[in-house]
């Protein structure tokens, strides 16, 4: 039975792409402004978004872009959320550190502290879309489609899940990116990519021109 | 008191990232939790930090929290009484 990538989203360089097509951009905004305007554009009506850290906002928005394709007929426990990145919650860790460095101004913020674990992002997405399947976040030195594909395909073959939101959502002092895809077992019209490491890497590298320039 | 209430409305919006709201949207007598502003347990902790950071007030008895944080007006009354 094939595992098919139904739809995918890139968020990079203040642009959002769905299935390789640009759907939103805010070229002159800073990251905070970009995320806010993207939220207003997608209009999901989920005020909790404003309380999230930037990493969770990125993952949340990517999931929101893909959400029309989610199979709502599946039982909640049959959709997993398996994401990954390289820098964990580095930027939020720095923000948290700033609140506890000065002994005279020692005011750790609970709202910042709760986002110092990257799996909070998978939790936010799962709560929003009522997914109750496997929920995991992995940290690799660089994007690792071989591991992710093996892990997710094993879950599907074990019969635990039938669909999954997978991908890579990262933020560091050098920038940010999100590549998230939704895959489903058992359907393929022959036009959609199958869930293999090669296909996932190929999709990941689409719309990647800015990152390549940096490298 | 009214000035303090206005100040608290602005500080709460900023501290709790309630970006959809303007100070005038908040009724100072409306409950902050539950049916009112719908704040959660993390917000409650942020309010405790706000009192300490902005007004130098440390809540020694957690049981008092429910009364102090009932509404913006009850917060303002508590601050007026305990501000150092």
Tab-separated table of C-alpha atoms in Angstrom:
chain	number	residue	atom	x	y	z
A	1	UNK	CA	0.000	0.000	0.000
A	2	UNK	CA	1.604	3.325	-1.003
A	3	UNK	CA	2.121	6.178	1.425
A	4	UNK	CA	1.350	9.348	-0.480
A	5	UNK	CA	2.339	12.941	0.209
A	6	UNK	CA	-1.000	14.661	-0.284
A	7	UNK	CA	0.208	18.220	0.186
A	8	UNK	CA	3.226	20.164	1.460
A	9	UNK	CA	4.111	23.641	2.644
A	10	UNK	CA	7.288	25.718	2.717
A	11	UNK	CA	7.678	28.841	4.803
A	12	UNK	CA	10.920	30.639	4.025
A	13	UNK	CA	12.163	34.162	3.448
A	14	UNK	CA	8.807	35.719	4.443
A	15	UNK	CA	6.963	33.614	1.870
A	16	UNK	CA	4.476	30.776	2.207
A	17	UNK	CA	4.173	28.128	-0.507
A	18	UNK	CA	1.576	25.393	-0.766
A	19	UNK	CA	2.454	22.535	-3.116
A	20	UNK	CA	5.213	24.692	-4.571
A	21	UNK	CA	2.949	27.660	-5.309
A	22	UNK	CA	3.354	30.995	-3.571
A	23	UNK	CA	0.225	31.787	-1.552
A	24	UNK	CA	1.420	34.600	0.708
A	25	UNK	CA	4.373	36.935	1.148
A	26	UNK	CA	5.322	39.916	3.274
A	27	UNK	CA	8.803	40.751	1.960
A	28	UNK	CA	9.427	43.887	4.017
A	29	UNK	CA	8.273	42.625	7.412
A	30	UNK	CA	10.438	41.367	10.247
A	31	UNK	CA	9.698	37.817	11.415
A	32	UNK	CA	7.198	38.944	14.055
A	33	UNK	CA	5.336	41.088	11.507
A	34	UNK	CA	5.448	38.361	8.869
A	35	UNK	CA	3.998	35.757	11.239
A	36	UNK	CA	1.254	38.108	12.370
A	37	UNK	CA	0.263	39.102	8.833
A	38	UNK	CA	0.357	35.441	7.722
A	39	UNK	CA	-1.944	34.556	10.635
A	40	UNK	CA	-4.360	37.300	9.592
A	41	UNK	CA	-4.195	36.119	5.976
A	42	UNK	CA	-5.006	32.512	6.921
A	43	UNK	CA	-7.514	33.714	9.537
A	44	UNK	CA	-7.782	30.513	11.578
A	45	UNK	CA	-9.499	32.239	14.531
A	46	UNK	CA	-7.176	30.768	17.146
A	47	UNK	CA	-6.126	33.595	19.496
A	48	UNK	CA	-3.741	31.265	21.352
A	49	UNK	CA	-1.450	31.782	18.337
A	50	UNK	CA	-0.366	35.152	19.704
A	51	UNK	CA	0.952	33.513	22.863
A	52	UNK	CA	3.153	31.026	21.030
A	53	UNK	CA	6.875	31.464	20.435
A	54	UNK	CA	8.042	32.027	16.867
A	55	UNK	CA	8.977	28.373	16.311
A	56	UNK	CA	5.508	27.164	17.288
A	57	UNK	CA	3.933	29.911	15.175
A	58	UNK	CA	5.853	28.647	12.148
A	59	UNK	CA	4.707	25.055	12.676
A	60	UNK	CA	1.165	26.176	13.448
A	61	UNK	CA	0.924	28.254	10.247
A	62	UNK	CA	2.350	25.453	8.086
A	63	UNK	CA	-0.213	23.018	9.514
A	64	UNK	CA	-2.946	25.583	8.949
A	65	UNK	CA	-1.973	25.908	5.274
A	66	UNK	CA	-2.230	22.127	4.863
A	67	UNK	CA	-5.357	21.657	6.967
A	68	UNK	CA	-7.958	21.642	4.133
A	69	UNK	CA	-6.393	18.347	3.003
A	70	UNK	CA	-6.593	16.651	6.415
A	71	UNK	CA	-8.746	13.534	6.397
A	72	UNK	CA	-11.383	14.355	9.006
A	73	UNK	CA	-12.997	10.950	8.613
A	74	UNK	CA	-10.046	9.265	10.341
A	75	UNK	CA	-10.259	8.562	14.075
A	76	UNK	CA	-8.120	11.201	15.930
A	77	UNK	CA	-5.621	8.567	17.108
A	78	UNK	CA	-4.785	7.587	13.522
A	79	UNK	CA	-3.059	10.846	12.599
A	80	UNK	CA	0.462	11.437	13.922
A	81	UNK	CA	2.565	14.587	14.146
A	82	UNK	CA	6.274	13.855	13.659
A	83	UNK	CA	8.456	16.943	13.266
A	84	UNK	CA	12.149	17.735	13.516
A	85	UNK	CA	14.704	20.510	13.422
A	86	UNK	CA	18.335	21.399	14.091
A	87	UNK	CA	18.314	24.180	16.674
A	88	UNK	CA	15.603	22.943	19.042
A	89	UNK	CA	14.171	26.077	20.747
A	90	UNK	CA	17.414	28.053	20.712
A	91	UNK	CA	15.884	31.508	20.184
A	92	UNK	CA	13.294	30.989	22.918
A	93	UNK	CA	16.007	29.581	25.196
A	94	UNK	CA	17.942	32.841	24.723
A	95	UNK	CA	14.800	34.858	25.563
A	96	UNK	CA	14.257	32.793	28.671
A	97	UNK	CA	17.901	33.213	29.669
A	98	UNK	CA	17.549	36.990	29.370
A	99	UNK	CA	14.821	36.921	32.033
A	100	UNK	CA	16.998	35.088	34.566
A	101	UNK	CA	20.519	36.448	33.964
A	102	UNK	CA	20.320	39.592	36.077
A	103	UNK	CA	19.856	38.776	39.771
A	104	UNK	CA	18.242	42.168	40.387
A	105	UNK	CA	15.784	41.653	37.543
A	106	UNK	CA	15.111	37.962	38.024
A	107	UNK	CA	11.628	37.601	36.508
A	108	UNK	CA	11.417	34.326	34.569
A	109	UNK	CA	8.348	34.453	32.351
A	110	UNK	CA	6.191	31.313	32.538
A	111	UNK	CA	4.799	32.114	29.073
A	112	UNK	CA	8.308	32.066	27.578
A	113	UNK	CA	9.525	29.117	29.640
A	114	UNK	CA	6.769	26.755	28.451
A	115	UNK	CA	8.068	27.099	24.888
A	116	UNK	CA	11.621	26.016	25.736
A	117	UNK	CA	10.821	22.508	24.484
A	118	UNK	CA	10.251	21.996	20.744
A	119	UNK	CA	7.648	19.281	21.221
A	120	UNK	CA	5.329	22.010	22.511
A	121	UNK	CA	4.910	22.851	18.818
A	122	UNK	CA	3.700	19.345	17.986
A	123	UNK	CA	1.339	19.640	20.950
A	124	UNK	CA	-0.065	22.972	19.727
A	125	UNK	CA	-0.711	21.475	16.279
A	126	UNK	CA	-2.243	18.310	17.721
A	127	UNK	CA	-4.577	20.280	19.980
A	128	UNK	CA	-5.635	22.589	17.166
A	129	UNK	CA	-6.455	19.777	14.723
A	130	UNK	CA	-7.519	17.188	17.326
A	131	UNK	CA	-4.810	14.693	16.337
A	132	UNK	CA	-4.196	12.080	19.008
A	133	UNK	CA	-1.806	9.729	17.228
A	134	UNK	CA	1.928	9.441	17.837
A	135	UNK	CA	3.456	12.802	18.660
A	136	UNK	CA	7.222	13.242	18.445
A	137	UNK	CA	9.900	15.811	17.784
A	138	UNK	CA	13.458	14.905	16.738
A	139	UNK	CA	16.593	17.042	16.627
A	140	UNK	CA	19.237	16.356	13.970
A	141	UNK	CA	22.368	18.156	12.852
A	142	UNK	CA	20.626	18.761	9.533
A	143	UNK	CA	17.375	17.815	7.819
A	144	UNK	CA	17.185	14.012	7.906
A	145	UNK	CA	14.452	12.676	5.612
A	146	UNK	CA	15.854	9.133	5.771
A	147	UNK	CA	15.123	8.872	9.498
A	148	UNK	CA	11.756	10.655	9.320
A	149	UNK	CA	10.477	8.572	6.411
A	150	UNK	CA	11.583	5.302	8.033
A	151	UNK	CA	10.020	6.288	11.345
A	152	UNK	CA	6.681	7.356	9.874
A	153	UNK	CA	6.437	4.444	7.423
A	154	UNK	CA	7.071	2.029	10.292
A	155	UNK	CA	4.202	3.624	12.221
A	156	UNK	CA	1.906	3.216	9.248
A	157	UNK	CA	2.989	-0.368	8.575
A	158	UNK	CA	2.452	-1.260	12.233
A	159	UNK	CA	-1.175	-0.205	11.769
A	160	UNK	CA	-0.967	2.503	14.452
A	161	UNK	CA	-1.657	5.433	12.125
A	162	UNK	CA	-3.045	6.111	8.660
A	163	UNK	CA	-1.955	9.730	8.215
A	164	UNK	CA	0.832	11.970	9.440
A	165	UNK	CA	1.994	15.530	9.487
A	166	UNK	CA	5.763	15.395	9.111
A	167	UNK	CA	8.640	17.700	8.373
A	168	UNK	CA	11.188	20.184	9.606
A	169	UNK	CA	10.610	23.491	11.424
A	170	UNK	CA	13.721	25.359	12.482
A	171	UNK	CA	14.758	28.748	13.825
A	172	UNK	CA	18.210	30.022	14.707
A	173	UNK	CA	19.998	33.362	14.850
A	174	UNK	CA	20.685	32.877	11.120
A	175	UNK	CA	17.048	32.551	10.086
A	176	UNK	CA	14.062	30.249	10.016
A	177	UNK	CA	12.333	27.745	7.784
A	178	UNK	CA	9.409	25.368	7.828
A	179	UNK	CA	8.815	22.428	5.524
A	180	UNK	CA	5.792	20.421	6.561
A	181	UNK	CA	3.876	17.795	4.619
A	182	UNK	CA	0.769	15.701	5.102
A	183	UNK	CA	0.804	12.100	4.046
A	184	UNK	CA	-1.919	9.512	3.894
A	185	UNK	CA	-1.752	5.774	3.396
A	186	UNK	CA	-3.699	3.891	0.801
A	187	UNK	CA	-4.554	6.441	-1.883
A	188	UNK	CA	-2.545	7.463	-4.931
A	189	UNK	CA	-3.822	8.887	-8.158
A	190	UNK	CA	-0.366	8.435	-9.649
A	191	UNK	CA	0.324	12.177	-9.644
A	192	UNK	CA	1.341	12.618	-6.034
A	193	UNK	CA	4.806	11.862	-4.648
A	194	UNK	CA	5.244	8.713	-2.605
A	195	UNK	CA	6.652	8.937	0.901
A	196	UNK	CA	10.285	8.036	0.243
A	197	UNK	CA	13.404	9.810	1.495
A	198	UNK	CA	14.316	10.803	-2.070
A	199	UNK	CA	10.927	12.419	-2.745
A	200	UNK	CA	10.868	14.177	0.612
A	201	UNK	CA	14.352	15.598	0.047
A	202	UNK	CA	13.355	16.729	-3.442
A	203	UNK	CA	10.285	18.532	-2.083
A	204	UNK	CA	12.284	20.030	0.790
A	205	UNK	CA	14.734	21.577	-1.647
A	206	UNK	CA	12.012	23.300	-3.678
A	207	UNK	CA	11.623	27.054	-3.096
A	208	UNK	CA	15.003	26.947	-1.419
A	209	UNK	CA	16.813	29.578	-3.464
A	210	UNK	CA	17.432	31.968	-0.580
A	211	UNK	CA	18.849	29.297	1.697
A	212	UNK	CA	21.192	28.156	-1.059
A	213	UNK	CA	22.533	31.688	-1.414
A	214	UNK	CA	23.301	31.798	2.302
A	215	UNK	CA	25.187	28.482	2.131
B	1	UNK	CA	-8.030	53.866	40.788
B	2	UNK	CA	-9.384	54.417	37.232
B	3	UNK	CA	-5.901	55.382	36.033
B	4	UNK	CA	-4.425	52.239	37.570
B	5	UNK	CA	-7.138	50.136	35.901
B	6	UNK	CA	-6.249	51.624	32.495
B	7	UNK	CA	-2.565	50.956	33.122
B	8	UNK	CA	-3.310	47.357	34.126
B	9	UNK	CA	-5.381	46.795	30.990
B	10	UNK	CA	-2.423	47.859	28.835
B	11	UNK	CA	0.084	45.823	30.856
B	12	UNK	CA	-2.074	42.671	30.743
B	13	UNK	CA	-2.559	42.936	26.979
B	14	UNK	CA	1.204	43.313	26.528
B	15	UNK	CA	2.332	40.719	29.073
B	16	UNK	CA	-0.182	38.068	27.999
B	17	UNK	CA	0.092	38.784	24.241
B	18	UNK	CA	-3.637	39.461	23.879
B	19	UNK	CA	-2.992	41.104	20.521
B	20	UNK	CA	-6.597	40.863	19.380
B	21	UNK	CA	-7.723	43.148	22.206
B	22	UNK	CA	-7.601	46.888	22.855
B	23	UNK	CA	-7.696	48.204	26.436
B	24	UNK	CA	-11.222	49.532	25.881
B	25	UNK	CA	-12.396	46.007	24.952
B	26	UNK	CA	-11.787	44.851	28.518
B	27	UNK	CA	-14.479	45.354	31.132
B	28	UNK	CA	-12.610	45.905	34.427
B	29	UNK	CA	-15.339	44.039	36.313
B	30	UNK	CA	-15.398	41.045	33.957
B	31	UNK	CA	-13.840	37.798	35.310
B	32	UNK	CA	-10.309	37.301	33.965
B	33	UNK	CA	-10.634	33.509	33.948
B	34	UNK	CA	-13.390	31.174	32.779
B	35	UNK	CA	-16.112	32.926	30.818
B	36	UNK	CA	-14.522	36.364	30.875
B	37	UNK	CA	-11.190	36.892	29.132
B	38	UNK	CA	-10.626	33.127	29.046
B	39	UNK	CA	-7.142	33.235	30.524
B	40	UNK	CA	-5.371	29.967	31.366
B	41	UNK	CA	-3.046	28.679	34.102
B	42	UNK	CA	0.104	30.019	32.395
B	43	UNK	CA	-1.566	33.448	32.247
B	44	UNK	CA	-2.214	33.194	35.990
B	45	UNK	CA	1.518	32.699	36.559
B	46	UNK	CA	2.258	35.658	34.275
B	47	UNK	CA	-0.087	37.845	36.334
B	48	UNK	CA	1.805	36.874	39.498
B	49	UNK	CA	5.077	37.873	37.765
B	50	UNK	CA	3.478	41.131	36.568
B	51	UNK	CA	2.477	42.111	40.122
B	52	UNK	CA	5.996	41.473	41.371
B	53	UNK	CA	7.831	43.039	38.432
B	54	UNK	CA	5.702	46.166	37.963
B	55	UNK	CA	4.447	46.816	41.496
B	56	UNK	CA	6.887	45.014	43.793
B	57	UNK	CA	4.097	42.890	45.265
B	58	UNK	CA	4.801	39.277	46.089
B	59	UNK	CA	1.797	37.058	46.717
B	60	UNK	CA	2.769	35.023	49.762
B	61	UNK	CA	-0.441	33.023	50.040
B	62	UNK	CA	-1.418	31.327	46.732
B	63	UNK	CA	-4.973	30.886	48.039
B	64	UNK	CA	-5.401	34.659	47.795
B	65	UNK	CA	-4.850	34.480	44.011
B	66	UNK	CA	-8.425	33.572	43.188
B	67	UNK	CA	-9.745	36.759	44.830
B	68	UNK	CA	-6.920	39.056	43.680
B	69	UNK	CA	-7.127	37.972	40.048
B	70	UNK	CA	-10.899	37.787	39.811
B	71	UNK	CA	-11.014	40.916	37.654
B	72	UNK	CA	-8.881	43.891	36.734
B	73	UNK	CA	-10.690	45.954	39.373
B	74	UNK	CA	-9.893	43.446	42.145
B	75	UNK	CA	-6.259	43.487	40.997
B	76	UNK	CA	-6.207	47.280	41.099
B	77	UNK	CA	-7.722	47.293	44.592
B	78	UNK	CA	-5.112	44.816	45.811
B	79	UNK	CA	-2.270	46.841	44.257
B	80	UNK	CA	-3.539	50.082	45.820
B	81	UNK	CA	-3.599	48.398	49.224
B	82	UNK	CA	-0.239	46.614	49.013
B	83	UNK	CA	2.004	48.662	46.721
B	84	UNK	CA	5.406	49.332	48.309
